[in-house]
Coordinates of C-alpha atoms and ligand atoms in Angstrom, one line a residue:
X178 CA 41.0 -24.9 -102.2
X179 CA 44.2 -27.3 -102.3
X180 CA 46.1 -27.7 -99.0
X181 CA 49.1 -26.0 -100.5
X182 CA 46.8 -22.8 -101.0
X183 CA 45.2 -23.1 -97.3
X184 CA 48.7 -22.7 -96.2
X185 CA 49.6 -19.8 -98.0
X186 CA 46.5 -18.0 -97.1
X187 CA 47.1 -19.1 -93.5
X188 CA 51.3 -18.0 -93.7
X189 CA 49.8 -14.5 -94.9
X190 CA 46.5 -14.4 -92.9
X191 CA 46.2 -16.1 -90.1
X192 CA 48.0 -15.3 -86.5
X193 CA 50.2 -18.1 -86.0
X194 CA 48.9 -19.6 -82.7
X195 CA 48.1 -23.1 -84.0
X196 CA 50.6 -25.8 -85.7
X197 CA 48.1 -27.5 -88.0
X198 CA 48.4 -31.0 -89.4
X199 CA 48.5 -30.9 -93.0
X200 CA 45.4 -32.2 -93.7
X201 CA 42.2 -30.7 -95.2
X202 CA 39.0 -31.7 -93.9
X203 CA 36.2 -31.2 -95.9
X204 CA 33.4 -33.7 -94.7
X205 CA 32.3 -35.8 -91.6
X206 CA 30.0 -38.7 -91.1
X207 CA 29.6 -40.5 -87.6
X208 CA 33.2 -41.6 -87.2
X209 CA 34.7 -40.7 -90.5
X210 CA 36.0 -38.3 -92.1
X211 CA 37.2 -37.3 -95.6
X212 CA 39.5 -34.9 -97.0
X213 CA 39.6 -32.8 -100.4
X214 CA 40.9 -36.0 -102.2
X215 CA 38.2 -38.4 -101.0
X216 CA 40.5 -40.3 -98.4
X217 CA 38.5 -41.7 -95.5
X218 CA 39.7 -41.4 -92.2
X219 CA 39.3 -42.6 -88.9
X220 CA 38.6 -39.7 -86.3
X221 CA 39.7 -41.1 -82.5
X222 CA 39.9 -37.4 -81.5
X223 CA 36.3 -36.4 -82.5
X224 CA 37.5 -32.4 -82.5
X225 CA 38.9 -32.7 -78.9
X226 CA 36.0 -34.4 -77.8
X227 CA 33.5 -32.4 -79.1
X228 CA 31.9 -34.9 -81.8
X229 CA 30.5 -37.4 -79.2
X230 CA 27.5 -37.9 -81.3
X231 CA 29.3 -38.2 -84.3
X232 CA 30.0 -35.8 -87.3
X233 CA 27.3 -34.7 -88.7
X234 CA 24.7 -36.5 -86.7
X235 CA 21.0 -36.5 -88.7
X236 CA 19.3 -35.2 -85.8
X237 CA 21.5 -32.6 -84.8
X238 CA 21.5 -31.8 -88.6
X239 CA 18.0 -31.6 -88.7
X240 CA 17.8 -29.2 -85.0
X241 CA 20.0 -27.0 -86.7
X242 CA 18.4 -26.5 -89.9
X243 CA 15.0 -26.4 -88.6
X244 CA 16.2 -23.6 -85.8
X245 CA 18.3 -21.8 -88.2
X246 CA 15.3 -21.4 -90.7
X247 CA 13.2 -19.9 -88.0
X248 CA 15.4 -17.9 -85.4
X249 CA 19.0 -17.6 -84.9
X250 CA 19.4 -14.7 -82.7
X251 CA 17.7 -12.3 -80.5
X252 CA 20.1 -12.0 -77.4
X253 CA 19.2 -12.5 -74.0
X254 CA 17.0 -9.5 -73.0
X255 CA 14.2 -11.7 -74.6
X256 CA 13.0 -15.7 -74.0
X257 CA 13.7 -17.9 -76.3
X258 CA 12.4 -21.9 -75.9
X259 CA 15.6 -23.4 -76.7
X260 CA 17.5 -21.8 -73.8
X261 CA 15.1 -22.6 -71.4
X262 CA 14.4 -25.9 -72.4
X263 CA 18.6 -26.7 -72.4
X264 CA 19.1 -25.2 -68.8
X265 CA 15.9 -27.5 -67.7
X266 CA 17.7 -30.6 -68.9
X267 CA 21.3 -29.7 -68.1
X268 CA 20.1 -29.2 -64.5
X269 CA 17.6 -32.3 -64.4
X270 CA 20.6 -34.5 -65.7
X271 CA 22.8 -33.0 -63.1
X272 CA 23.0 -31.3 -59.9
X273 CA 19.5 -30.0 -60.0
X274 CA 20.2 -26.2 -59.7
X275 CA 20.2 -23.2 -62.2
X276 CA 22.3 -23.0 -65.7
X277 CA 24.3 -20.2 -66.9
X278 CA 24.8 -20.7 -70.7
X279 CA 27.7 -19.2 -72.6
X280 CA 29.9 -20.3 -75.9
X281 CA 33.0 -22.4 -74.8
X282 CA 34.7 -24.2 -72.0
X283 CA 36.9 -21.4 -70.9
X284 CA 33.7 -18.9 -70.9
X285 CA 32.0 -21.7 -68.4
X286 CA 34.9 -21.7 -66.4
X287 CA 35.1 -17.8 -66.4
X288 CA 31.3 -18.1 -65.0
X289 CA 32.7 -20.5 -62.6
X290 CA 35.5 -18.2 -61.2
X291 CA 32.8 -15.3 -61.1
X292 CA 30.3 -17.7 -59.1
X293 CA 32.7 -18.6 -56.6
X294 CA 33.9 -14.9 -56.1
X295 CA 30.4 -14.4 -55.5
X296 CA 29.7 -17.1 -53.1
X297 CA 33.2 -16.0 -51.1
X298 CA 34.0 -12.4 -52.0
X299 CA 37.4 -11.7 -52.4
X300 CA 38.4 -15.9 -51.7
X301 CA 40.7 -17.7 -53.3
X302 CA 40.3 -20.3 -56.0
X303 CA 42.3 -23.6 -55.4
X304 CA 43.4 -25.7 -58.9
X305 CA 45.5 -28.6 -59.3
X306 CA 49.2 -28.8 -60.8
X307 CA 48.6 -30.1 -64.5
X308 CA 45.2 -28.5 -65.0
X309 CA 43.9 -26.9 -67.8
X310 CA 40.7 -24.8 -67.5
X311 CA 41.0 -22.7 -70.9
X312 CA 43.1 -19.8 -72.6
X313 CA 41.0 -16.5 -71.1
X314 CA 42.5 -14.7 -68.3
X315 CA 40.6 -15.9 -65.6
X316 CA 40.7 -19.7 -67.1
X317 CA 44.3 -19.4 -67.9
X318 CA 44.9 -17.9 -64.4
X319 CA 43.3 -21.4 -63.4
X320 CA 45.9 -23.2 -65.2
X321 CA 49.1 -23.3 -63.6
X322 CA 51.4 -24.1 -66.4
X323 CA 54.2 -22.2 -67.1
X324 CA 54.7 -22.3 -70.2
X325 CA 50.7 -21.1 -71.0
X326 CA 51.2 -18.3 -68.2
X327 CA 54.1 -17.2 -68.3
X328 CA 54.1 -14.9 -71.2
X329 CA 51.1 -13.3 -70.3
X330 CA 51.6 -12.3 -66.9
X331 CA 50.3 -10.5 -65.0
X332 CA 47.4 -13.2 -64.2
X333 CA 44.0 -12.5 -62.3
X334 CA 45.2 -12.7 -58.8
X335 CA 43.9 -15.1 -56.0
X336 CA 44.6 -18.5 -57.7
X337 CA 46.4 -21.1 -55.7
X338 CA 47.7 -24.2 -57.3
X339 CA 48.3 -27.2 -55.3
X340 CA 49.7 -30.8 -55.7
X341 CA 47.4 -33.4 -56.4
X342 CA 47.8 -34.9 -53.0
X343 CA 45.0 -35.3 -50.9
X344 CA 46.9 -33.6 -47.7
X345 CA 48.2 -31.2 -49.8
X346 CA 44.5 -30.0 -50.9
X347 CA 43.5 -30.3 -47.0
X348 CA 45.9 -27.6 -46.1
X349 CA 45.6 -25.7 -49.4
X350 CA 41.9 -25.0 -48.6
X351 CA 40.9 -22.7 -45.8
X352 CA 38.6 -20.2 -44.7
X353 CA 39.7 -17.7 -47.4
X354 CA 39.1 -20.7 -49.9
X355 CA 35.8 -19.6 -52.2
X356 CA 36.5 -22.6 -54.7
X357 CA 38.6 -25.8 -55.7
X358 CA 38.3 -26.1 -59.3
X359 CA 39.2 -29.6 -61.0
X360 CA 38.7 -31.7 -63.6
X361 CA 37.8 -35.2 -62.4
X362 CA 40.1 -36.6 -65.2
X363 CA 42.7 -34.1 -66.3
X364 CA 42.5 -34.5 -70.4
X365 CA 44.7 -32.0 -71.7
X366 CA 47.4 -32.7 -69.3
X367 CA 47.5 -36.5 -71.0
X368 CA 44.3 -38.0 -69.4
X369 CA 44.8 -38.1 -65.7
X370 CA 42.3 -39.5 -63.7
X371 CA 42.5 -38.0 -60.2
X372 CA 42.4 -40.5 -57.2
X373 CA 39.4 -41.0 -55.6
X374 CA 41.0 -40.2 -52.3
X375 CA 41.9 -36.9 -53.8
X376 CA 38.1 -36.2 -54.7
X377 CA 36.8 -37.4 -51.3
X378 CA 39.6 -34.6 -49.9
X379 CA 38.3 -32.0 -52.2
X380 CA 34.8 -32.6 -51.0
X381 CA 35.7 -32.5 -47.4
X382 CA 38.1 -29.8 -47.5
X383 CA 35.0 -27.5 -49.0
X384 CA 32.4 -28.5 -46.8
X385 CA 34.8 -27.5 -44.1
X386 CA 35.8 -24.6 -45.4
X387 CA 32.3 -23.6 -46.7
X388 CA 33.9 -23.3 -50.2
X389 CA 32.4 -24.4 -53.6
X390 CA 33.5 -27.6 -55.2
X391 CA 33.5 -27.3 -58.7
X392 CA 34.2 -29.6 -61.4
X393 CA 35.3 -29.1 -64.9
X394 CA 33.6 -31.3 -67.0
X395 CA 34.6 -29.8 -70.4
X396 CA 35.8 -32.6 -71.6
X397 CA 34.9 -35.6 -69.1
X398 CA 31.0 -34.7 -69.9
X399 CA 28.3 -35.6 -72.4
X400 CA 28.9 -39.3 -71.9
X401 CA 32.8 -39.5 -72.4
X402 CA 33.7 -41.7 -69.8
X403 CA 30.4 -43.8 -69.7
X404 CA 28.2 -42.1 -67.4
X405 CA 26.5 -38.6 -68.5
X406 CA 29.0 -36.6 -66.1
X407 CA 32.3 -37.9 -64.9
X408 CA 31.3 -37.0 -61.1
X409 CA 28.6 -39.7 -61.5
X410 CA 31.5 -42.1 -61.1
X411 CA 33.2 -40.7 -58.4
X412 CA 31.2 -40.9 -55.3
X413 CA 31.4 -37.4 -54.9
X414 CA 29.0 -34.6 -56.0
X415 CA 30.6 -31.0 -56.8
X416 CA 28.6 -27.9 -55.9
X417 CA 28.5 -26.6 -59.8
X418 CA 30.1 -28.0 -63.0
X419 CA 30.9 -26.6 -66.2
X420 CA 30.6 -28.4 -69.4
X421 CA 31.2 -27.2 -73.5
X422 CA 32.7 -29.1 -75.7
X423 CA 30.5 -31.9 -76.7
X424 CA 27.6 -30.1 -75.6
X425 CA 26.7 -28.4 -78.5
X426 CA 26.8 -31.3 -80.9
X427 CA 29.4 -29.8 -82.7
X428 CA 28.3 -26.2 -82.5
X429 CA 30.1 -23.7 -79.6
X430 CA 27.8 -23.7 -76.4
X431 CA 29.1 -24.1 -72.9
X432 CA 27.2 -24.0 -69.8
X433 CA 28.0 -23.4 -65.8
X434 CA 25.2 -25.9 -63.9
X435 CA 24.8 -25.4 -59.9
X436 CA 23.6 -27.5 -57.4
X437 CA 20.5 -25.8 -55.4
X438 CA 23.1 -24.3 -53.0
X439 CA 24.6 -22.1 -55.4
X440 CA 21.6 -21.8 -57.5
X441 CA 20.9 -18.1 -56.8
X442 CA 24.6 -16.7 -56.1
X443 CA 25.1 -15.0 -59.3
X444 CA 22.5 -11.8 -59.5
X445 CA 20.9 -10.1 -62.3
X446 CA 23.9 -7.9 -64.0
X447 CA 26.7 -9.9 -62.6
X448 CA 27.4 -11.8 -65.8
X449 CA 26.5 -12.0 -69.6
X450 CA 27.2 -12.3 -73.2
X451 CA 25.4 -11.5 -76.1
X452 CA 25.6 -14.9 -77.9
X453 CA 25.0 -16.9 -74.6
X454 CA 22.1 -19.2 -75.0
X455 CA 21.6 -18.6 -78.9
X456 CA 18.9 -20.7 -80.5
X457 CA 20.6 -22.6 -83.0
X458 CA 23.3 -23.7 -81.0
X459 CA 20.8 -24.6 -77.7
X460 CA 18.4 -26.7 -80.4
X461 CA 21.6 -28.5 -81.4
X462 CA 22.7 -29.1 -77.5
X463 CA 19.3 -30.2 -76.6
X464 CA 19.5 -33.1 -79.1
X465 CA 22.8 -33.7 -78.0
X466 CA 22.3 -34.2 -74.4
X467 CA 19.8 -36.4 -75.3
X468 CA 21.6 -38.8 -76.8
X469 CA 24.8 -38.6 -74.9
X470 CA 22.0 -39.6 -71.8
X471 CA 20.8 -42.7 -73.6
X472 CA 21.8 -45.5 -71.4
X473 CA 22.4 -48.1 -73.9
X474 CA 25.0 -45.7 -75.5
X475 CA 26.5 -45.3 -72.1
X476 CA 27.2 -49.0 -71.6
X477 CA 28.5 -49.3 -74.7
X478 CA 31.1 -46.2 -74.0
X479 CA 32.2 -48.1 -71.1
X480 CA 32.4 -51.4 -72.8
X481 CA 34.2 -49.8 -76.0
X482 CA 36.5 -47.9 -73.9
X483 CA 37.6 -51.2 -72.3
X484 CA 38.1 -53.1 -75.6
X485 CA 40.1 -49.6 -76.3
X486 CA 42.5 -49.5 -73.9
X487 CA 42.9 -53.8 -73.8
X488 CA 43.9 -53.4 -77.3
X489 CA 45.9 -50.6 -77.0
X490 CA 48.3 -52.3 -73.9
X491 CA 49.2 -55.2 -76.4
X492 CA 51.1 -52.7 -78.8
X493 CA 54.8 -52.9 -78.6
X494 CA 55.4 -49.0 -78.4
X495 CA 53.0 -48.6 -75.4
X496 CA 53.9 -48.8 -72.1
X497 CA 51.0 -48.3 -70.2
X498 CA 47.4 -46.9 -70.8
X499 CA 44.9 -44.9 -68.2
X500 CA 41.4 -43.6 -68.5
X501 CA 37.6 -44.3 -68.5
X502 CA 35.0 -44.7 -70.9
X503 CA 36.3 -43.7 -74.4
X504 CA 38.7 -41.1 -72.8
X505 CA 41.7 -42.6 -73.0
X506 CA 45.3 -42.0 -72.7
X507 CA 48.8 -44.1 -74.1
X508 CA 51.8 -43.6 -72.5
X509 CA 54.5 -44.6 -75.0
X510 CA 57.8 -47.0 -74.3
X511 CA 61.0 -44.8 -73.8
X512 CA 62.4 -43.2 -77.4
X513 CA 59.0 -43.1 -78.9
X514 CA 57.8 -39.6 -80.0
X515 CA 53.7 -39.4 -79.5
X516 CA 53.9 -35.9 -81.8
X517 CA 55.7 -38.0 -84.3
X518 CA 53.3 -41.1 -83.6
X519 CA 50.2 -39.0 -84.1
X520 CA 51.9 -37.3 -87.6
X521 CA 52.5 -40.8 -88.7
X522 CA 48.9 -42.0 -87.9
X523 CA 47.2 -39.2 -89.5
X524 CA 49.1 -39.2 -93.1
X525 CA 50.0 -43.0 -93.3
X526 CA 47.2 -44.8 -91.5
X527 CA 44.2 -41.9 -91.8
X528 CA 43.8 -42.5 -88.4
X529 CA 43.1 -39.1 -86.4
X530 CA 44.2 -38.8 -82.6
X531 CA 46.6 -36.4 -80.7
X532 CA 49.8 -35.9 -78.8
X533 CA 49.2 -34.7 -75.2
X534 CA 52.5 -34.5 -74.4
X535 CA 56.2 -35.7 -76.0
X536 CA 55.2 -39.7 -74.9
X537 CA 51.8 -39.4 -74.6
X538 CA 48.6 -40.0 -76.9
X539 CA 44.9 -39.5 -76.7
X540 CA 42.1 -41.2 -77.9
X541 CA 38.6 -40.3 -77.7
X542 CA 36.2 -41.3 -80.5
X543 CA 32.9 -40.3 -80.9
X544 CA 30.7 -42.5 -78.3
X545 CA 28.8 -44.1 -81.1
X546 CA 32.3 -45.8 -82.5
X547 CA 31.7 -49.5 -83.2
X548 CA 34.0 -52.3 -81.8
X549 CA 35.1 -53.2 -85.6
X550 CA 36.0 -49.2 -85.7
X551 CA 38.2 -49.6 -82.0
X552 CA 40.0 -53.0 -83.4
X553 CA 40.8 -51.2 -87.1
X554 CA 41.8 -48.1 -85.0
X555 CA 44.6 -50.2 -83.3
X556 CA 45.3 -52.6 -86.2
X557 CA 46.0 -49.0 -88.3
X558 CA 48.4 -48.2 -85.1
X559 CA 49.9 -51.3 -84.9
X560 CA 51.0 -51.3 -88.7
X561 CA 53.1 -48.2 -87.5
X562 CA 55.3 -50.0 -85.1
Ligands
PLP151 C1 38.9 -27.9 -73.6 C2 38.9 -27.5 -72.3 C3 38.7 -26.4 -72.0 C4 38.7 -25.2 -72.6 O1 37.1 -25.1 -73.5 P1 37.2 -24.0 -74.8 O2 36.0 -24.6 -75.6 O3 38.3 -24.2 -75.6 O4 37.7 -22.8 -74.5 C5 38.5 -26.1 -70.5 N1 38.6 -27.3 -69.5 C6 38.9 -28.3 -70.1 C7 39.0 -29.5 -69.2 C8 38.7 -28.6 -71.3 O5 39.2 -29.6 -71.9

């Protein structure tokens, strides 16, 4: 179908929740995407940090094919090998406790919120300004952004929004606090890393109050920042973390991973989901997790990220850059519209990235991006000046 035909169908049949860009993608491989005319694009968004292993990674494709031909679904009333193997791999790769599998980032945070409430019945969940934890009601209630929350009030009670300040956080965490939920680097807010002081204060305050510290690593995990999990670089170990986005190598899957202390907090019957831990998504995730755990790849992510940030900061319209590894935000100089620039990058330069605000761009290419592709992407941006 042509793009015009798709737009016609969208106008008539798709509930208009998305402002799509006028491009139809039909194929992807590694860091590249192709539209229906055969035009090639460099993908520096990776499906919003989903294709960390690159588009159609041959090992992921093979795992999906093999599992899809064998067994696609039986529900959690029975055992399947991919779900248990993935649970083991996720636990062993991080906090060492137990895993609840689900289907998305929002769902992973819903599970985390229920875990927190089981940990401290009736307790409050402290979240940070600018946070993004998802669009379902619990996750939305944990996302203190007026524009996203206000139309859908009343929200789930018991969420407390706190400034990103160590003293404010210490004051917000009390014996009534069930959990502090935070992103170590706030992705949707524009790639805003939290300070080491803030994370240390969160850890201390949770320890003092007996609250759970939960990291939302939906965007920062799976090697995105140069370590498999971003918490590894913070000096702070959370009591639980959530993962999704890149976990499935392109397929939808999410996970709540606990440390040992909270491993048996949720009990039989407390939570569940029909599709959770489905064999095909888990088979893909097992491969994606193994690829993203590779030390050589993670070292490459750190190097490529530094190269990308250095090159971006040289651009005449960039005021500052921030981020870690290949999770990068660029703040544009006054008057330059990030939305405009992202649209021009797509249409004129065939470079895929996105705007996280009126003046900030976000770049998060597949982790396998080469240094040449990093240079090429920045060169394409430079031509838009
Ligand atoms: C994307 C994202 C979510 C929501 O994930 P979905 O799969 O879209 O529900 C939650 N938290 C963070 C940090 C995210 O980046």
